XYZ file of C-alpha atoms in Angstrom:
728
model
C 0.392 -0.028 -0.110
C 1.083 4.244 -1.328
C 0.512 5.096 2.480
C 0.921 8.637 0.399
C -2.052 8.183 -1.515
C -5.248 9.526 -0.707
C -7.227 6.581 -0.146
C -6.388 4.123 2.956
C -8.030 0.644 3.728
C -8.389 0.702 7.119
C -10.497 -1.569 9.942
C -12.942 -3.431 6.885
C -12.921 0.616 5.894
C -12.182 1.929 2.004
C -12.796 5.995 2.602
C -12.243 8.486 -0.614
C -10.741 11.916 1.054
C -12.502 14.623 0.350
C -10.491 17.016 -1.723
C -10.748 20.220 0.756
C -8.500 17.515 2.632
C -6.180 16.281 0.744
C -3.833 18.600 1.588
C -4.026 18.140 5.792
C -3.981 14.889 5.418
C -1.400 14.135 3.119
C 0.884 16.775 5.669
C 0.013 14.691 9.116
C 0.699 11.824 7.338
C 3.997 12.874 5.883
C 4.998 13.354 9.464
C 3.599 9.841 11.229
C 4.473 7.772 8.717
C 6.784 5.756 10.582
C 3.939 5.670 13.072
C 1.518 4.855 10.383
C 3.366 1.762 8.750
C 4.285 0.380 12.582
C 0.259 0.270 13.165
C -0.399 -0.759 9.909
C 2.263 -3.748 9.294
C 0.934 -4.510 13.312
C -2.252 -5.367 11.212
C -1.537 -7.171 9.094
C 0.902 -9.318 11.846
C -2.638 -9.909 12.960
C -4.161 -11.139 10.312
C -6.972 -7.408 10.344
C -6.409 -6.971 6.702
C -7.977 -9.034 4.681
C -5.936 -11.132 2.019
C -2.688 -10.106 3.247
C -0.238 -11.715 6.083
C 3.015 -10.892 7.293
C 5.722 -11.852 4.575
C 3.599 -9.776 1.484
C 4.866 -6.205 4.065
C 6.964 -5.040 1.231
C 8.877 -8.454 0.548
C 9.548 -6.905 -2.514
C 8.556 -8.185 -6.239
C 6.171 -10.997 -6.332
C 2.330 -11.189 -6.778
C 0.447 -9.213 -5.190
C -2.494 -10.696 -3.410
C -5.385 -8.374 -4.453
C -6.495 -10.486 -7.446
C -10.539 -10.983 -6.157
C -11.737 -14.547 -5.116
C -14.965 -15.382 -6.541
C -17.773 -15.535 -3.595
C -15.730 -13.273 -1.327
C -16.546 -10.130 -0.328
C -13.513 -9.115 -0.429
C -14.004 -5.912 2.019
C -16.343 -7.275 3.400
C -19.019 -4.262 3.792
C -20.527 -2.595 7.180
C -24.413 -1.375 8.503
C -24.320 1.717 6.646
C -23.112 0.268 2.976
C -25.542 -2.626 3.994
C -28.090 -0.793 3.733
C -27.051 0.768 1.123
C -27.718 -1.513 -1.351
C -29.813 -3.045 -0.432
C -32.249 0.457 -0.767
C -30.198 0.260 -4.445
C -31.339 -3.038 -4.487
C -35.523 -1.944 -4.005
C -35.499 1.144 -5.834
C -34.153 0.280 -9.419
C -36.550 -2.929 -8.915
C -35.296 -6.150 -8.338
C -37.537 -7.581 -11.551
C -35.852 -5.229 -13.770
C -32.029 -6.538 -12.616
C -33.086 -9.983 -12.511
C -34.997 -9.822 -15.964
C -31.966 -7.897 -17.318
C -29.635 -10.106 -15.416
C -31.471 -13.412 -17.502
C -31.291 -11.913 -20.432
C -26.996 -11.556 -20.750
C -24.506 -14.002 -20.267
C -25.119 -15.007 -16.514
C -24.663 -18.127 -14.115
C -24.729 -21.341 -15.978
C -28.079 -22.878 -15.065
C -29.446 -20.102 -16.438
C -28.076 -20.285 -20.317
C -29.521 -23.636 -21.302
C -28.800 -22.419 -25.911
C -25.874 -22.142 -27.454
C -25.227 -18.518 -26.834
C -22.591 -17.299 -24.613
C -24.091 -14.021 -25.336
C -27.324 -11.660 -25.116
C -27.669 -8.153 -24.947
C -27.210 -6.030 -21.962
C -30.483 -4.458 -21.800
C -28.914 -2.533 -18.444
C -27.077 1.114 -19.724
C -25.225 0.665 -17.044
C -24.539 -3.600 -17.435
C -21.200 -4.768 -17.944
C -20.283 -8.308 -16.987
C -17.710 -10.098 -14.279
C -15.167 -12.843 -16.047
C -15.373 -15.698 -13.140
C -11.746 -17.584 -14.243
C -12.533 -20.683 -12.387
C -9.398 -22.752 -10.131
C -6.692 -24.632 -12.060
C -3.128 -25.524 -12.452
C -0.491 -23.540 -15.144
C -1.357 -25.896 -16.934
C -4.902 -27.072 -17.636
C -8.145 -25.715 -19.747
C -9.031 -22.779 -19.106
C -12.313 -22.949 -17.576
C -14.871 -19.730 -17.104
C -18.343 -18.543 -16.389
C -19.172 -14.612 -17.291
C -21.693 -12.423 -14.513
C -23.980 -9.629 -15.506
C -23.247 -6.838 -13.368
C -24.312 -3.350 -13.095
C -21.837 -0.267 -12.311
C -24.737 2.800 -12.020
C -24.216 2.076 -8.005
C -22.568 4.422 -5.823
C -22.454 5.094 -1.900
C -24.227 7.880 -0.416
C -22.382 9.714 2.241
C -23.111 8.847 5.639
C -25.224 11.143 6.711
C -23.413 9.921 10.458
C -20.246 10.924 8.895
C -19.902 13.743 6.579
C -15.791 13.544 7.013
C -15.262 10.457 5.107
C -16.728 9.146 1.592
C -17.203 5.770 1.249
C -15.388 5.014 -2.087
C -17.677 2.056 -4.287
C -14.651 -0.886 -5.519
C -16.935 -2.718 -6.768
C -20.269 -3.730 -9.426
C -23.356 -4.504 -8.050
C -24.909 -9.200 -9.178
C -28.067 -8.287 -11.354
C -29.202 -11.741 -10.031
C -28.075 -10.668 -6.334
C -27.813 -7.589 -5.780
C -25.099 -8.192 -3.815
C -21.425 -6.228 -4.398
C -18.805 -8.065 -6.823
C -15.259 -7.437 -6.770
C -13.801 -8.067 -9.365
C -9.473 -7.471 -10.962
C -9.587 -4.920 -14.155
C -6.548 -6.376 -16.363
C -5.040 -3.760 -18.519
C -3.317 -6.032 -21.055
C -2.079 -5.562 -25.084
C -3.461 -7.902 -27.208
C -1.419 -8.851 -29.410
C -2.318 -11.234 -32.445
C -5.798 -10.163 -32.209
C -6.209 -13.425 -34.521
C -8.985 -15.687 -32.189
C -6.775 -18.943 -32.087
C -6.703 -20.492 -28.260
C -9.323 -22.108 -26.849
C -10.418 -22.248 -23.209
C -14.566 -22.753 -22.687
C -17.236 -20.304 -21.277
C -20.466 -20.099 -20.179
C -19.967 -24.320 -20.672
C -19.401 -23.140 -24.454
C -16.224 -23.414 -26.607
C -14.569 -19.903 -27.543
C -11.339 -18.631 -28.338
C -8.914 -15.859 -27.816
C -6.031 -14.876 -28.249
C -2.263 -16.082 -27.577
C -0.857 -12.957 -24.840
C -4.594 -13.366 -23.105
C -4.376 -16.945 -23.306
C -0.968 -16.813 -21.688
C -2.243 -13.875 -19.150
C -5.359 -16.457 -17.747
C -3.212 -18.671 -16.852
C 0.031 -17.127 -14.934
C -3.022 -15.530 -12.784
C -5.422 -18.654 -12.481
C -5.359 -20.248 -8.892
C -4.895 -23.393 -8.064
C -7.013 -23.997 -5.324
C -10.176 -20.588 -5.327
C -11.527 -18.694 -8.916
C -10.632 -15.083 -9.385
C -12.866 -12.697 -10.577
C -11.986 -10.584 -13.205
C -12.586 -8.004 -16.441
C -11.015 -7.981 -19.094
C -12.137 -6.727 -22.640
C -11.795 -8.855 -24.642
C -14.113 -11.527 -23.145
C -15.969 -9.419 -20.845
C -17.758 -7.416 -23.984
C -18.681 -8.966 -27.265
C -16.318 -8.243 -29.789
C -18.847 -9.014 -32.755
C -21.279 -6.282 -31.420
C -20.741 -3.119 -32.657
C -24.220 -0.889 -30.272
C -22.330 -3.316 -27.139
C -19.344 -2.059 -27.755
C -19.918 1.588 -28.083
C -22.264 0.577 -24.834
C -18.990 -0.507 -23.576
C -16.414 2.241 -24.337
C -18.753 4.574 -22.436
C -18.882 2.721 -19.982
C -15.314 2.029 -19.046
C -14.765 4.489 -16.889
C -16.719 3.198 -14.345
C -15.701 -0.299 -14.982
C -11.562 0.941 -14.025
C -13.663 3.302 -11.173
C -16.065 0.809 -9.686
C -13.285 -1.763 -10.278
C -10.976 -3.908 -6.375
C -7.925 -3.109 -8.785
C -6.098 -3.154 -11.920
C -3.589 -5.526 -12.936
C -1.325 -4.778 -15.539
C 0.116 -7.433 -18.062
C 2.874 -7.369 -19.397
C 3.662 -11.079 -20.523
C 6.324 -13.057 -20.082
C 9.597 -12.245 -18.446
C 12.326 -12.002 -21.947
C 15.174 -14.150 -21.265
C 18.001 -9.917 -20.765
C 15.154 -8.451 -19.125
C 14.720 -10.379 -16.361
C 16.241 -8.967 -13.352
C 14.100 -5.185 -14.679
C 11.817 -5.462 -11.170
C 15.007 -5.910 -8.767
C 16.112 -3.129 -10.176
C 13.703 -0.382 -10.234
C 12.897 -0.809 -6.403
C 16.780 -0.728 -6.097
C 17.525 2.485 -8.672
C 14.031 3.759 -6.577
C 15.346 3.422 -2.906
C 17.956 4.409 -3.419
C 17.729 7.238 -5.054
C 14.725 8.609 -3.683
C 17.188 9.893 -0.642
C 19.897 11.325 -3.072
C 19.658 14.966 -2.387
C 22.253 15.984 -5.146
C 20.247 16.549 -8.647
C 22.588 16.304 -10.717
C 23.922 13.900 -12.554
C 25.837 11.325 -10.316
C 29.733 11.223 -11.253
C 30.868 7.499 -12.671
C 32.184 6.995 -9.234
C 29.441 7.748 -7.219
C 27.931 4.913 -8.687
C 29.262 2.312 -6.630
C 28.978 4.227 -3.811
C 25.234 4.627 -4.105
C 24.803 1.203 -5.374
C 23.558 1.711 -9.022
C 23.815 -0.905 -11.204
C 27.531 0.262 -13.036
C 27.448 2.427 -16.398
C 28.069 -1.011 -18.710
C 26.156 -3.058 -16.691
C 23.605 -5.367 -18.605
C 21.149 -3.919 -15.395
C 20.715 -1.049 -17.733
C 20.029 -2.965 -20.812
C 17.281 -4.983 -18.550
C 15.598 -1.770 -17.812
C 15.894 -0.543 -21.949
C 14.452 -3.810 -22.912
C 11.189 -4.264 -19.579
C 10.857 -0.123 -21.153
C 10.229 -0.778 -24.094
C 7.071 -3.026 -23.455
C 4.757 -2.560 -25.915
C 2.052 -2.479 -22.407
C 3.714 1.217 -21.804
C 2.470 2.487 -26.207
C -1.028 1.138 -26.012
C -3.567 3.610 -26.076
C -6.095 1.681 -23.362
C -3.587 2.383 -20.992
C -3.734 5.686 -20.822
C -7.078 5.705 -19.185
C -6.802 2.716 -17.544
C -4.101 4.280 -15.373
C -5.532 7.177 -14.654
C -8.926 5.604 -13.795
C -7.795 2.858 -11.524
C -6.641 2.753 -7.918
C -4.515 0.448 -6.329
C -2.581 -0.838 -9.909
C 0.269 -3.800 -9.971
C 2.531 -4.470 -13.072
C 2.310 -8.179 -13.414
C 5.582 -9.323 -15.409
C 5.553 -12.684 -16.191
C 5.676 -14.415 -12.471
C 6.733 -10.502 -10.404
C 4.838 -7.763 -9.568
C 5.608 -4.051 -8.698
C 3.194 -2.083 -7.951
C 2.502 1.478 -9.670
C 4.139 3.651 -7.582
C 6.999 2.192 -6.918
C 7.875 2.477 -10.793
C 6.622 5.481 -11.031
C 9.544 6.925 -8.370
C 11.883 4.366 -10.347
C 10.666 7.020 -12.801
C 11.102 10.456 -11.577
C 14.857 9.612 -10.355
C 15.211 7.868 -14.208
C 14.644 12.005 -15.494
C 15.264 13.698 -12.519
C 19.102 12.879 -12.248
C 19.090 11.664 -16.170
C 19.860 8.619 -15.678
C 17.573 7.823 -18.891
C 21.041 8.744 -20.813
C 22.137 4.942 -19.562
C 18.286 3.065 -21.215
C 19.647 3.682 -24.530
C 22.322 5.674 -27.055
C 19.765 6.515 -29.064
C 18.954 9.825 -28.146
C 15.657 10.043 -30.307
C 13.988 7.291 -28.825
C 15.041 7.764 -25.489
C 12.791 11.220 -25.616
C 10.331 8.629 -26.122
C 11.357 6.217 -23.080
C 9.614 4.493 -20.624
C 10.626 6.648 -17.912
C 9.036 9.594 -19.523
C 5.960 7.806 -20.224
C 5.490 6.766 -17.113
C 5.902 10.083 -15.772
C 3.111 10.925 -17.897
C 0.777 9.365 -17.533
C 1.234 10.080 -13.563
C 1.209 13.313 -14.018
C -2.229 12.447 -15.514
C -3.589 10.681 -12.786
C -2.406 12.704 -9.797
C -4.476 15.825 -11.506
C -7.495 13.865 -12.455
C -7.719 12.408 -8.851
C -8.190 15.464 -7.766
C -10.451 16.863 -10.492
C -12.618 13.376 -11.905
C -12.821 13.622 -15.214
C -11.741 17.222 -15.930
C -9.019 17.126 -17.899
C -10.043 19.108 -21.014
C -10.627 16.548 -24.401
C -7.764 18.502 -26.219
C -5.622 17.365 -23.358
C -6.493 14.192 -23.576
C -5.803 13.517 -26.760
C -2.896 15.235 -26.414
C -1.498 12.971 -24.594
C -2.217 10.137 -25.925
C -1.331 11.241 -29.756
C 1.756 9.058 -29.527
C 0.489 5.728 -28.405
C -0.816 3.232 -30.500
C -4.255 1.853 -31.450
C -4.821 -1.077 -34.019
C -8.243 0.211 -34.763
C -7.055 4.556 -34.792
C -10.544 6.102 -33.837
C -8.900 4.763 -30.747
C -7.002 7.342 -30.561
C -9.916 9.646 -29.258
C -12.387 7.314 -27.474
C -10.272 4.878 -26.059
C -9.534 8.247 -23.553
C -12.298 10.497 -24.302
C -13.478 8.599 -20.185
C -10.829 10.802 -18.439
C -12.487 14.506 -19.692
C -15.804 16.430 -19.317
C -16.208 16.092 -23.331
C -17.879 12.696 -24.496
C -18.173 11.634 -28.080
C -20.428 8.856 -28.499
C -18.008 5.962 -29.669
C -19.796 5.562 -32.785
C -17.297 2.617 -35.007
C -19.522 2.758 -37.738
C -18.112 5.668 -38.625
C -15.131 6.661 -40.548
C -12.183 8.210 -39.205
C -11.972 11.555 -39.631
C -15.653 12.326 -39.651
C -14.348 11.084 -35.780
C -11.590 13.404 -35.564
C -13.267 16.111 -36.989
C -16.523 15.614 -34.054
C -13.799 16.198 -31.768
C -12.432 19.031 -33.426
C -15.444 20.492 -33.055
C -16.058 19.841 -29.280
C -12.551 21.362 -29.061
C -12.890 24.865 -30.445
C -16.196 25.154 -28.022
C -13.940 25.293 -25.093
C -10.866 24.444 -25.521
C -8.404 27.512 -26.617
C -8.634 27.690 -30.315
C -5.345 28.729 -30.892
C -3.990 25.624 -29.094
C -6.086 22.923 -31.527
C -4.381 24.745 -34.484
C -0.982 24.208 -32.677
C -2.116 20.470 -32.790
C -1.181 20.485 -36.068
C 2.036 19.173 -37.415
C 1.725 17.310 -40.569
C 4.346 17.067 -43.534
C 1.398 18.693 -46.180
C -1.823 19.078 -45.688
C -4.073 16.605 -46.974
C -6.964 16.425 -49.581
C -9.128 14.772 -48.655
C -9.406 16.553 -45.021
C -9.672 19.676 -43.456
C -6.136 20.706 -43.554
C -7.231 22.527 -39.485
C -8.489 19.825 -38.035
C -4.810 17.615 -36.557
C -4.881 14.051 -37.522
C -4.413 11.891 -34.531
C -3.505 8.691 -36.268
C 0.291 9.610 -36.524
C 2.245 10.539 -33.633
C 4.201 14.318 -33.873
C 7.075 14.665 -35.533
C 7.717 18.014 -33.502
C 7.729 19.590 -29.836
C 5.019 21.424 -30.014
C 6.289 25.720 -29.840
C 2.772 27.629 -29.052
C 0.640 24.448 -26.997
C -0.726 25.881 -24.101
C 1.618 28.840 -24.661
C -0.670 31.673 -23.826
C -0.988 30.632 -20.221
C 2.704 30.389 -19.529
C 3.525 34.553 -21.294
C 6.596 33.552 -23.188
C 4.542 34.516 -26.330
C 1.841 37.017 -27.277
C 1.931 37.032 -31.458
C -2.035 39.055 -31.520
C -1.136 40.871 -28.140
C -4.583 40.810 -26.113
C -6.545 40.838 -29.232
C -10.251 38.895 -29.207
C -10.269 35.925 -31.399
C -13.418 36.017 -33.585
C -13.670 32.749 -35.424
C -16.150 30.424 -36.635
C -17.165 27.408 -38.265
C -18.516 27.352 -42.107
C -22.255 25.706 -41.606
C -20.825 22.531 -43.977
C -18.322 21.569 -40.840
C -15.793 22.460 -43.375
C -14.431 25.124 -42.756
C -12.736 27.429 -40.801
C -12.380 31.757 -40.472
C -10.083 33.762 -38.272
C -9.956 36.951 -38.158
C -6.536 36.956 -39.126
C -3.590 39.156 -40.781
C -0.930 38.276 -43.265
C 2.339 39.576 -41.938
C 4.770 37.562 -43.975
C 6.127 35.996 -47.090
C 8.864 32.161 -46.785
C 11.466 33.262 -48.495
C 14.186 30.561 -48.305
C 14.318 27.600 -47.011
C 16.430 25.067 -44.868
C 16.837 21.273 -45.406
C 15.043 19.259 -42.757
C 17.700 17.619 -40.339
C 17.082 15.411 -36.612
C 19.157 18.276 -34.484
C 22.401 17.645 -31.567
C 23.534 19.535 -30.214
C 26.869 17.795 -28.962
C 27.509 17.077 -32.514
C 27.766 21.137 -33.332
C 31.231 20.247 -31.646
C 31.699 18.076 -35.114
C 33.009 19.265 -38.287
C 31.314 17.309 -39.912
C 28.029 16.559 -38.372
C 24.296 17.156 -40.462
C 23.852 18.985 -37.148
C 27.304 20.732 -38.308
C 25.990 21.490 -41.670
C 22.363 22.473 -40.975
C 23.578 25.379 -38.260
C 25.940 26.326 -41.128
C 23.863 26.657 -43.517
C 21.393 28.374 -41.085
C 24.352 30.860 -40.683
C 24.916 31.359 -44.541
C 21.042 31.910 -44.607
C 20.870 34.918 -42.411
C 24.688 36.742 -43.254
C 23.110 37.013 -46.738
C 18.880 37.602 -46.534
C 18.573 39.631 -43.356
C 20.850 42.376 -42.296
C 20.412 44.185 -40.740
C 17.868 43.011 -38.367
C 14.302 44.437 -39.038
C 13.994 44.479 -35.284
C 15.483 45.559 -32.097
C 17.425 42.492 -31.576
C 20.929 42.238 -33.448
C 21.705 39.368 -36.049
C 23.537 36.477 -33.299
C 21.487 37.218 -30.692
C 18.041 36.545 -32.686
C 20.018 33.344 -34.298
C 21.196 31.858 -31.316
C 17.111 32.427 -30.282
C 15.463 31.251 -33.316
C 17.340 28.084 -32.821
C 16.138 27.589 -29.583
C 12.418 29.170 -30.076
C 13.224 31.492 -27.754
C 12.432 28.682 -24.898
C 14.556 27.068 -22.079
C 14.821 24.053 -21.465
C 11.281 23.379 -19.746
C 9.589 25.359 -22.904
C 7.664 28.231 -20.411
C 10.032 30.198 -19.834
C 11.740 32.309 -21.932
C 15.419 31.850 -22.857
C 18.230 32.372 -20.310
C 21.192 35.226 -21.427
C 23.656 32.109 -20.454
C 22.936 30.870 -23.330
C 24.385 32.697 -25.805
C 27.981 32.111 -24.924
C 27.608 28.289 -25.062
C 26.227 28.924 -28.244
C 28.999 31.128 -29.214
C 31.550 28.760 -28.804
C 29.196 26.087 -30.299
C 28.693 28.393 -33.556
C 32.398 28.813 -33.650
C 33.479 25.547 -34.225
C 31.009 24.391 -37.087
C 31.434 27.089 -38.773
C 35.716 27.689 -38.178
C 35.538 31.230 -38.068
C 35.823 32.591 -34.912
C 33.602 35.294 -34.461
C 30.724 33.130 -37.086
C 28.493 36.749 -37.091
C 30.007 40.230 -36.761
C 28.076 41.197 -34.063
C 28.820 38.385 -32.011
C 30.208 38.220 -28.180
C 33.047 36.427 -27.232
C 32.386 36.107 -23.897
C 33.881 32.557 -24.080
C 37.590 33.701 -24.357
C 36.965 35.636 -20.674
C 35.492 32.328 -18.420
C 38.606 30.150 -20.216
C 35.459 27.401 -22.094
C 36.338 25.663 -24.548
C 35.369 22.906 -26.945
C 37.493 20.554 -25.161
C 36.413 21.177 -21.918
C 32.669 20.513 -23.210
C 33.762 17.214 -25.109
C 35.937 15.496 -21.703
C 34.406 16.964 -18.833
C 31.091 16.117 -18.001
C 28.568 19.503 -19.580
C 27.844 22.056 -17.554
C 23.627 22.390 -16.530
C 23.861 25.816 -18.386
C 24.460 23.236 -21.693
C 22.621 20.797 -20.638
C 19.914 23.040 -20.519
C 20.443 23.961 -23.868
C 20.508 20.949 -25.566
C 17.498 19.671 -24.939
C 16.113 23.466 -25.656
C 17.943 22.996 -28.910
C 17.027 20.044 -29.753
C 13.004 20.427 -29.404
C 12.830 23.198 -31.026
C 14.966 22.496 -34.126
C 13.869 18.471 -34.367
C 11.256 18.438 -36.971
C 11.323 22.029 -38.093
C 13.655 24.002 -41.099
C 15.021 27.324 -40.897
C 14.860 29.377 -42.646
C 14.756 34.107 -43.904
C 11.322 36.229 -45.274
C 11.014 38.510 -47.460
C 11.137 40.948 -44.617
C 14.700 39.932 -43.423
C 13.119 37.756 -40.221
C 14.409 34.942 -39.962
C 12.652 31.927 -37.768
C 11.373 27.665 -37.454
C 9.231 26.770 -39.950
C 7.151 23.482 -40.496
C 9.037 20.243 -42.313
C 5.625 21.042 -44.745
C 6.398 25.061 -45.192
C 7.150 25.717 -49.085
C 8.896 29.687 -50.515
C 6.388 31.728 -50.619
C 4.262 29.792 -48.109
C 2.709 33.155 -45.957
C 2.752 33.790 -41.782
C -0.050 35.313 -40.709
C -0.675 36.271 -37.265
C -4.407 35.110 -36.190
C -6.640 36.971 -33.677
C -6.093 36.459 -29.702
C -3.332 34.005 -31.345
C -0.058 34.528 -29.204
C 1.722 31.764 -32.047
C 1.776 32.665 -35.845
C 1.214 30.756 -38.606
C 2.157 28.839 -41.670
C -0.895 29.180 -44.071
C -0.919 28.601 -47.498
C -3.152 29.727 -50.332
C -5.367 27.856 -52.038
C -5.614 30.171 -55.621
C -4.140 33.286 -56.542
C -6.968 35.974 -55.591
C -8.586 33.448 -52.955
C -9.104 34.169 -49.251
C -8.621 30.153 -48.581
C -6.260 28.938 -47.036
C -4.592 25.377 -46.020
C -3.090 25.153 -42.352
C 0.847 24.100 -43.048
C 1.556 24.437 -38.837
C 2.848 27.016 -36.739
C 6.228 29.009 -36.720
C 8.685 31.273 -34.613
C 9.785 34.445 -36.064
C 11.717 36.189 -34.146
C 11.208 40.078 -33.978
C 6.692 39.133 -34.064
C 6.526 37.040 -30.989
C 5.762 39.797 -29.185
C 2.710 42.303 -30.585
C 5.563 43.944 -32.568
C 3.853 43.073 -35.569
C 0.238 43.861 -34.681
C 2.052 47.863 -34.507
C 2.568 48.314 -38.249
C 0.039 50.465 -39.945
C 0.712 48.653 -43.312
C -0.846 45.539 -41.752
C -4.753 44.769 -41.147
C -6.659 42.154 -40.431
C -9.159 39.563 -42.860
C -10.755 37.339 -42.047
C -9.106 33.581 -43.097
C -10.493 30.430 -44.743
C -8.715 27.213 -43.836
C -10.012 24.790 -45.608
């Protein structure tokens, strides 16, 4: 149990601390943590905690005992809960529930025909799987029970401080609580090839699920599970739509969630033990810098060349971490265990490990490929846990836009699930209609976002190489992982950019829903553009690298087309600011002036000249900062911060200049002749492409950075005016 969670189980009662009490009780628990753990351990030792004994007390990796057993109320309800259940069963009508239950897949004595599934007539109805006991090699047998997730415990008028958390479904037949474990897993090969018996009838599952059931099955007692592949009739699109809508409740009502990652790979068998060691070691390591190599042994970290880092890398590359459905499953669940073969680790321990790895920049030891490292499992875990923390505090109040952005890089077999799989965390619900075409779903999502989210943020989500001809260019394509780090998403609140200052956003959607009309200003034309490159700042030390070639070519364009620079900024200042898009490594704060000295040094290394630009300062000479320092010593904090900022800004973009002598970073699909537009109320400019010479219709190419207009300077130019810009 994670003692800092806002929920706890004590004396057979599970509490959900209310939001306004959260901070107070968290402080109290932090102060009394050691005493609390002692009391809890005493309860475990004395048998006061159902299903746990002293050998389970923080024993490290091992199958957690919280897999719900059939026929047993794992958490015995108290008198108040029992009364609430009886009242609910009476109000709803036992006859109605019983009838709904008899129409669904239920106990074996209620199934007399050849069907396993019957329609779920209850809009809140779902099925729970009872997996019968057996050895790993035995045939799999199970039974489906129809339940409802509609019931929720009311506040106890005798004690309004706490709220009972509803951690079960309710049987349609008996009205009794049905506790179950929700299973999160990857389907893998979608072929249904593994035989089993369900409700006494032949049934087939995928290979990965068959393997999971064999590991989860107990030898002496049946267990209660919810598994989408079996509990939902996959051949009934109407039912599938209904169950996707209910998915958030299904995970919220589950007693706990178990993530199945498959059998241990030969080269990652020790990964979970290493995670506990690293997390346990670094949680008390107060220095947030990267540990020196000689410190690894002293603080019990694996040696930099140890096989254990490869084992961790293999584990974190597991397909489960990239599946879009797992985001919602983790965010909406409470007690989460991650099972890997016979071993198990809690989500809180997994998250602690990831925090430590990211904080101390140890993810560099997981993979030599920086691009892959940016989407490493550690960062993925941190992102999901951040969403979980927000949802725990503000349940289902995330915007649809924000959850779509978080799930964009995840994988889905059905690309419509890029929307359907995350909306359970959102305040906006779209009917998960699997009969709709893909871009009809994305268009509906876009229109829904425009009514509640910032329009410019939605446009910042557009990240394509070239606008498609078969759907509007302003609608984000969620089926494709983002290739760049957004410059302007959520940027208005951060205040780094303010291209349109405080002007009011004016827009409307055409009645046909295909085009978006926004009041905007056409500021300039892209006249020169560089090649596309995957940039790594450290490569500037190597004169023959692709990054050096990119920077050298960019210097040439700036020197030839941007002198004198049209804004108050000098040429060198405009140049280095452009290559980090005016931001620091966090992406939410303006770039610090300290970047200039390091960039001047690297720029001279790349071009072979000193200085490379006429107004370039040479402060690195006074500080005795040399390329050799960066090559042979541990990089300074400032260098590492600039490295992150540079790579985030330039990756997937092109350096370019405009007809008015400005320089900027432009989308990878930008062509010479494309125009730079500032929309009213927008904090960042965009590249648009006119469709006809005399037309006001444009395709949206994407967001851009143009140094000298990001603070609203263009709004004060008398020769420019706002007009309707129709994005098609």
